[in-house]
Coordinates of C-alpha atoms in Angstrom, one line a residue:
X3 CA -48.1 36.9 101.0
X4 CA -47.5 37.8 97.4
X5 CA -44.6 40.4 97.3
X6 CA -44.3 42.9 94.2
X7 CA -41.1 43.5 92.7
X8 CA -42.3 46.1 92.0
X9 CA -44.7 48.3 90.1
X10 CA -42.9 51.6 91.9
X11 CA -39.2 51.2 89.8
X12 CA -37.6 48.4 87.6
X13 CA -35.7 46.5 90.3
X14 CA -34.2 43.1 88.2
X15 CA -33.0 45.8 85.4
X16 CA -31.2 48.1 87.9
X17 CA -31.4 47.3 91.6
X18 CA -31.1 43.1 91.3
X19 CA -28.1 43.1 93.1
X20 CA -29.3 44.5 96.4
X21 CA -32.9 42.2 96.0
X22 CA -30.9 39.3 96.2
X23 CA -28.6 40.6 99.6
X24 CA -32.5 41.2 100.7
X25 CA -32.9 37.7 100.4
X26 CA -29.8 36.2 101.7
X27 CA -30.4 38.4 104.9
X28 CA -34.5 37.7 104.7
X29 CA -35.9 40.8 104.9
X30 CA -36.5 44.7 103.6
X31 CA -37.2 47.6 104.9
X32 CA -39.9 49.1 102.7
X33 CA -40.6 52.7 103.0
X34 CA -44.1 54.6 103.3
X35 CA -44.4 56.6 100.1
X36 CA -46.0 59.7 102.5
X37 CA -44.3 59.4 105.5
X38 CA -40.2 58.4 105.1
X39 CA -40.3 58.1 108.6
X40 CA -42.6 55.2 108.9
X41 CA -40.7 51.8 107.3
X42 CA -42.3 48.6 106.9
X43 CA -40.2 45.4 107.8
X44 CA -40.9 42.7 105.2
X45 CA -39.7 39.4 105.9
X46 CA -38.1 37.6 102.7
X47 CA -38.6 33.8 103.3
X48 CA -40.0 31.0 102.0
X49 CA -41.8 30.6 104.7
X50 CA -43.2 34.1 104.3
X51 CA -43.3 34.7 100.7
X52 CA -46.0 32.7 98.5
X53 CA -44.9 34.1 95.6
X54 CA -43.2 37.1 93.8
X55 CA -44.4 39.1 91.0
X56 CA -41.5 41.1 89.2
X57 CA -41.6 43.8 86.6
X58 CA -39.3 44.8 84.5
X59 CA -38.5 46.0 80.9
X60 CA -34.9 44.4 81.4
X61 CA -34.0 41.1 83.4
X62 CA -31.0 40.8 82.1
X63 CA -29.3 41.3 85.4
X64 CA -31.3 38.5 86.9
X65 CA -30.3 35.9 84.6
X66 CA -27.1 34.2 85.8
X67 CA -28.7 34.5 89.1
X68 CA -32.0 32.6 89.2
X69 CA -30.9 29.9 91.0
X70 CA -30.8 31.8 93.9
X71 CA -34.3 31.5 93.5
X72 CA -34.5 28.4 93.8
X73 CA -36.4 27.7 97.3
X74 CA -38.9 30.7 95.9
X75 CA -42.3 30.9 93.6
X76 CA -42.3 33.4 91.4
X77 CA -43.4 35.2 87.6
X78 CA -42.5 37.5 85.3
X79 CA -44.2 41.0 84.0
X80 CA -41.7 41.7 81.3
X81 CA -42.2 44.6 79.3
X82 CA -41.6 44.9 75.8
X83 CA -43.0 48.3 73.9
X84 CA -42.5 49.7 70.1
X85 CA -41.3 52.8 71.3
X86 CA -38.0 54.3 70.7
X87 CA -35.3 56.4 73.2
X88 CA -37.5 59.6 72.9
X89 CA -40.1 57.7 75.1
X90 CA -38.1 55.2 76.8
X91 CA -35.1 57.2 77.2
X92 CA -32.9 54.4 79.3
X93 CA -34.0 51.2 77.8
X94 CA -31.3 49.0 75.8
X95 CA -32.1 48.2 72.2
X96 CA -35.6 46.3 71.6
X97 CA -33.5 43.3 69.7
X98 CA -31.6 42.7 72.9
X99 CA -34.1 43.0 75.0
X100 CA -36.1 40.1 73.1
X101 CA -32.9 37.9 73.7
X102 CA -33.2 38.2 76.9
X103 CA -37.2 37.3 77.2
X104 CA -36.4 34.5 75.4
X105 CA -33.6 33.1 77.6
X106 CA -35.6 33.6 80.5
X107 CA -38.3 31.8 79.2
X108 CA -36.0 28.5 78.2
X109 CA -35.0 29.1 81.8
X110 CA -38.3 29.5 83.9
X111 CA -41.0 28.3 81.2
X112 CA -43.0 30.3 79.2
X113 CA -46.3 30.4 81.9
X114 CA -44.1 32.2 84.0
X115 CA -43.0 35.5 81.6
X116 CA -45.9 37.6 80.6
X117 CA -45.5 40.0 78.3
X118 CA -46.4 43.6 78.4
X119 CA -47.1 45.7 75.4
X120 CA -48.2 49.1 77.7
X121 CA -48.7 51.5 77.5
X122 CA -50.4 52.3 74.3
X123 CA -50.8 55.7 73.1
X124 CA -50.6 57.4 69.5
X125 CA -49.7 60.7 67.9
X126 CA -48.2 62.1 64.7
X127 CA -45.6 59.0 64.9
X128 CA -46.7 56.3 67.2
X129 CA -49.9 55.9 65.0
X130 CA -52.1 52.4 65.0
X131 CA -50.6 51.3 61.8
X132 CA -47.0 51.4 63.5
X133 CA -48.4 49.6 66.5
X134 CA -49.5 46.9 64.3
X135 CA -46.3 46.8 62.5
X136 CA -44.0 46.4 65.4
X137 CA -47.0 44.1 67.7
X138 CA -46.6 42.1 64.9
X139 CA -43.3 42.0 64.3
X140 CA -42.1 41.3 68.2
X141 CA -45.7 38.6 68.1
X142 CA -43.5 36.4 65.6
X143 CA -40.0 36.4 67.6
X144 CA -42.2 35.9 70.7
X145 CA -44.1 32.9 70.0
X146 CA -43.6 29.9 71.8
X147 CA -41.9 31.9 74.5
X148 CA -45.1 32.8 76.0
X149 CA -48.7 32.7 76.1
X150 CA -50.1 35.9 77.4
X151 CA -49.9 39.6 76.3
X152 CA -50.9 42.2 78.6
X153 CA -52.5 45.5 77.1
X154 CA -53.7 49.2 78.2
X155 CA -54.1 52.3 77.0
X156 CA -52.1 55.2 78.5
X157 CA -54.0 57.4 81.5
X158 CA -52.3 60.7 81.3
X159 CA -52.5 61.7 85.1
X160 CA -51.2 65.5 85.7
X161 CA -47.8 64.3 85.8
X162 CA -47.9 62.0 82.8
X163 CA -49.4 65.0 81.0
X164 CA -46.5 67.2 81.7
X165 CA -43.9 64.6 81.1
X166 CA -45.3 63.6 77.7
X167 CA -46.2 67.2 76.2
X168 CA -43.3 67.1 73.6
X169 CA -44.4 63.8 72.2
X170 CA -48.0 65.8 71.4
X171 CA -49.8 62.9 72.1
X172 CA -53.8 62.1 70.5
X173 CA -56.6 61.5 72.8
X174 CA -57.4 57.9 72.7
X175 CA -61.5 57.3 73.0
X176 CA -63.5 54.0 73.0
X177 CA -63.9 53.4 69.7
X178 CA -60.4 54.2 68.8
X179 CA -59.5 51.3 71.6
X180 CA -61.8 49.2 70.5
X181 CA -60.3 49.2 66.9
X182 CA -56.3 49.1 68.0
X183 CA -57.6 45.9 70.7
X184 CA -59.5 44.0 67.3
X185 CA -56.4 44.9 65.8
X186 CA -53.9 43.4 68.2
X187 CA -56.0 40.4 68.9
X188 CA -56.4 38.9 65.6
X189 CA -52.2 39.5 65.1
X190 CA -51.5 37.9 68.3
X191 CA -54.2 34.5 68.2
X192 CA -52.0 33.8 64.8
X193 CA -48.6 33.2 67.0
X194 CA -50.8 31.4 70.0
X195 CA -50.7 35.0 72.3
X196 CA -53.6 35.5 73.8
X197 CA -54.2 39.2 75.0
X198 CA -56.2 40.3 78.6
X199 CA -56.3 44.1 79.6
X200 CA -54.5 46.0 82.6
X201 CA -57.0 48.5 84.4
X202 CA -59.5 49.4 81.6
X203 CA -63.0 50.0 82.0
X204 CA -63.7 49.4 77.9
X205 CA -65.3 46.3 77.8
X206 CA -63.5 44.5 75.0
X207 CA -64.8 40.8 75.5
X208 CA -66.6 40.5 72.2
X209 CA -62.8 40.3 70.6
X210 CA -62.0 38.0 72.7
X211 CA -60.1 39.8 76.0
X212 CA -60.6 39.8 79.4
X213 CA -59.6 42.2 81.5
X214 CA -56.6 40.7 83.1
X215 CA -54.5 40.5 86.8
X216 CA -51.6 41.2 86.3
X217 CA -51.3 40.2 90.0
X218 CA -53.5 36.9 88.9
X219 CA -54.5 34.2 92.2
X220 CA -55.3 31.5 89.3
X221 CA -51.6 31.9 87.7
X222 CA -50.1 32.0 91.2
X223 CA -52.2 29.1 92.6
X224 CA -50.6 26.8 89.5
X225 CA -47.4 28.2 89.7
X226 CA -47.2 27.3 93.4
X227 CA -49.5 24.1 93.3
X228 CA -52.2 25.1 95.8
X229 CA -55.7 26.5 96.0
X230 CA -55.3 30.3 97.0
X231 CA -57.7 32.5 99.2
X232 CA -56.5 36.4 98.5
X233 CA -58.9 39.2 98.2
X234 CA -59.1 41.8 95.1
X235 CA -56.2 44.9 96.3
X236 CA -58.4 47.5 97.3
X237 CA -55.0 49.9 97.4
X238 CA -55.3 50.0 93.3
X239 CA -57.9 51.8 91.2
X240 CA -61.5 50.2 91.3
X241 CA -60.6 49.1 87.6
X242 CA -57.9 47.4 88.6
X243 CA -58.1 43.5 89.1
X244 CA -55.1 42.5 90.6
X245 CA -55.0 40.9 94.3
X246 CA -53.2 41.8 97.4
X247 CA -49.6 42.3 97.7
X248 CA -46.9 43.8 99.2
X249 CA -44.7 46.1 96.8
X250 CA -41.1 46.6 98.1
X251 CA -39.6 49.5 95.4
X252 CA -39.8 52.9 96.2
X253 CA -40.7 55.9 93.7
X254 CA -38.3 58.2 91.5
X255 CA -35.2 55.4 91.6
X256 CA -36.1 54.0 87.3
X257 CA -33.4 54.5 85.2
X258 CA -35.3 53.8 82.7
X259 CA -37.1 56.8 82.6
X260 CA -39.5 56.7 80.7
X261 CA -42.2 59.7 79.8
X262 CA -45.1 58.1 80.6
X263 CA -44.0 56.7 83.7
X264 CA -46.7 57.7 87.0
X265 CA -43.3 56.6 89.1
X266 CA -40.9 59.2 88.2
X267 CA -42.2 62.4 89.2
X268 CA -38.5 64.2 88.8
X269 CA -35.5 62.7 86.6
X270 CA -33.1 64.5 89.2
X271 CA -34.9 63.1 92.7
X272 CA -34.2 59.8 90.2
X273 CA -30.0 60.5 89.9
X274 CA -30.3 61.5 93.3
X275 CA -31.4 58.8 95.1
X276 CA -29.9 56.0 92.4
X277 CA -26.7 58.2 93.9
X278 CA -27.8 57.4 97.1
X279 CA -28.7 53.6 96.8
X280 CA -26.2 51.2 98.6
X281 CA -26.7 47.4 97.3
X282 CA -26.0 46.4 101.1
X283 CA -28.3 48.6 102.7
X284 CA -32.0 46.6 103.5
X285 CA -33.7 49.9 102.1
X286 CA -33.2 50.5 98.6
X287 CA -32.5 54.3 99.0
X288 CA -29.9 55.1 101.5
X289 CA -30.0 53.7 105.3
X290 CA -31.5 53.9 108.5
X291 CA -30.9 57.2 110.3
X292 CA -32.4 55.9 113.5
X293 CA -35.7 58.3 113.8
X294 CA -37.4 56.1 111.9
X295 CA -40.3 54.5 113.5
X296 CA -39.6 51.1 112.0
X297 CA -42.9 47.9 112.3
X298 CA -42.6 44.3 110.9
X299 CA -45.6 43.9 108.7
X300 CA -47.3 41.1 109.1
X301 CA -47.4 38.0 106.8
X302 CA -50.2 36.2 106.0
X303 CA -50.0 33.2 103.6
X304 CA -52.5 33.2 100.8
X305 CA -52.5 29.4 100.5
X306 CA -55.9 27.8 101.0
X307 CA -56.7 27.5 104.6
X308 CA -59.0 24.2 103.7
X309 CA -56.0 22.8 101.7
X310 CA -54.0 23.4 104.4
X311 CA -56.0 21.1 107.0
X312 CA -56.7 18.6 104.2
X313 CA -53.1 18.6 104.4
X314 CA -52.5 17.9 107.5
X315 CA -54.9 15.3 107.8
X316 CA -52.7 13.2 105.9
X317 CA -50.5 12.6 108.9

């Protein structure tokens, strides 16, 4: 099973300590998003876990810690936007934040940390000629430290739209897509970046892009060294291309908060339950009460089954 890390909250930036109790004790508790009473039990094991995906803006936490890792498969979605602290109101300074791709990419390789420039949106500040500036600008410090730059183009669901009214944002339409993607293509193929989408219908491939996965079978079967057989996640929007996994966050617990976030729907539920998070506990906001009705999801490996046998045929 491929396990998210998690598209719900930024846990190596802010909850890393209790992921890696998860994984010294080999399991979560993962709770349903409509129904607090029903909790998944996620088993944490090599044995059980093909491969994590984490997401962060911030892995700074996770750095000294990696090793911990070791008996694991796993990648990056690492963040980095031009936006200041009236959009990404927690986030540590952009300049640090680079230092911090980079060392994690001397540590795990640069195949393994994908960066994330998303999402994009423009008004009266964030306009395409600042995007190109700072793309630009973070393409030249990035190079060589990876090979991939995720895109999109901000949706503004009813909550985005009432979290971002202050920033007065400009509706974004095809052609104005299609101009910022030429744009951002031609500045990142000149530091060796090459750029794929997340969750657009635009078709952009005449400039070269694909529309990506961020949770990608083809990465994760040459990360872990084996054919995969995983289906397309039919839990994420039609556009969406990313394959099945299991996310273990929960929503409103990102410190980061950020305005255009779809996983904070309240900054106070946030404080409250980062109040009520306990680095020992195997949920990530508060504990068991013991009403719960609590089922061990099952874990089904995504390696080949036909690679398997081949496998086995060997002894």
């Amino acid at each position: 099973m491929i396990v998210s890390v998690s598209r719900r909250t930024d846990i190596p930036a802010f909850y890393s300590e209790w992921f890696f109790n998860r994984i010294k004790e080999g399991f979560v508790y993962v709770v349903n998003p409509f129904n607090t009473k029903q909790i998944s039990k996620i088993e944490l094991t090599p044995k059980t876990v093909d491969c994590f995906v984490f997401w962060t803006k911030d892995a700074g936490p996770m750095l000294e810690r990696l090793n911990e890792l070791k008996t694991f498969e796993y990648y990056f979605q690492f963040t980095i936007t031009a936006y200041r602290n009236d959009v990404e109101k927690g986030t540590r300074a952009k300049k640090d934040i680079i230092k911090t791709f980079k060392e994690l990419s001397r540590k795990i390789g640069k195949e393994k940390v994908i960066w994330r420039y998303d999402p994009i949106f423009i008004n009266s500040f964030y306009t395409k000629e600042y995007h190109y500036e700072w793309f630009e600008k973070f393409c030249k410090q990035l190079k060589g430290y990876t090979g991939k730059c995720i895109i999109s183009f901000l949706d503004l669901y009813k909550k985005t739209e009432r979290n971002t009214k202050e920033l007065n944002i400009n509706p974004i339409d095809k052609s104005d897509m299609k101009d910022i993607a030429s744009r951002l293509v031609n500045i990142a193929g000149t530091h060796n970046i090459k750029i794929e989408t997340c969750s657009e219908e635009v078709d952009l491939a005449k400039y070269g892009i694909k529309k990506g996965k961020c949770i990608d079978d083809e990465l994760i079967s040459k990360i872990i060294g084996v054919p995969v057989d995983v289906k397309k996640d039919d839990t994420q929007r039609e556009v969406c291309g990313c394959v099945k996994s299991v996310d273990i966050g929960q929503y409103n617990t990102c410190k980061h908060q950020c305005l255009y976030c779809y996983a904070n729907f309240n900054n106070q539920l946030v404080e409250d339950n980062f109040i009520k998070h306990d680095a020992n506990s195997p949920m990530l906001v508060g504990n068991i009460n013991g009403d719960e009705k609590i089922s061990i999801r099952k874990m089904k490996s995504i390696k080949s089954i036909k690679e398997n046998n081949e496998q086995m045929s060997l002894f």
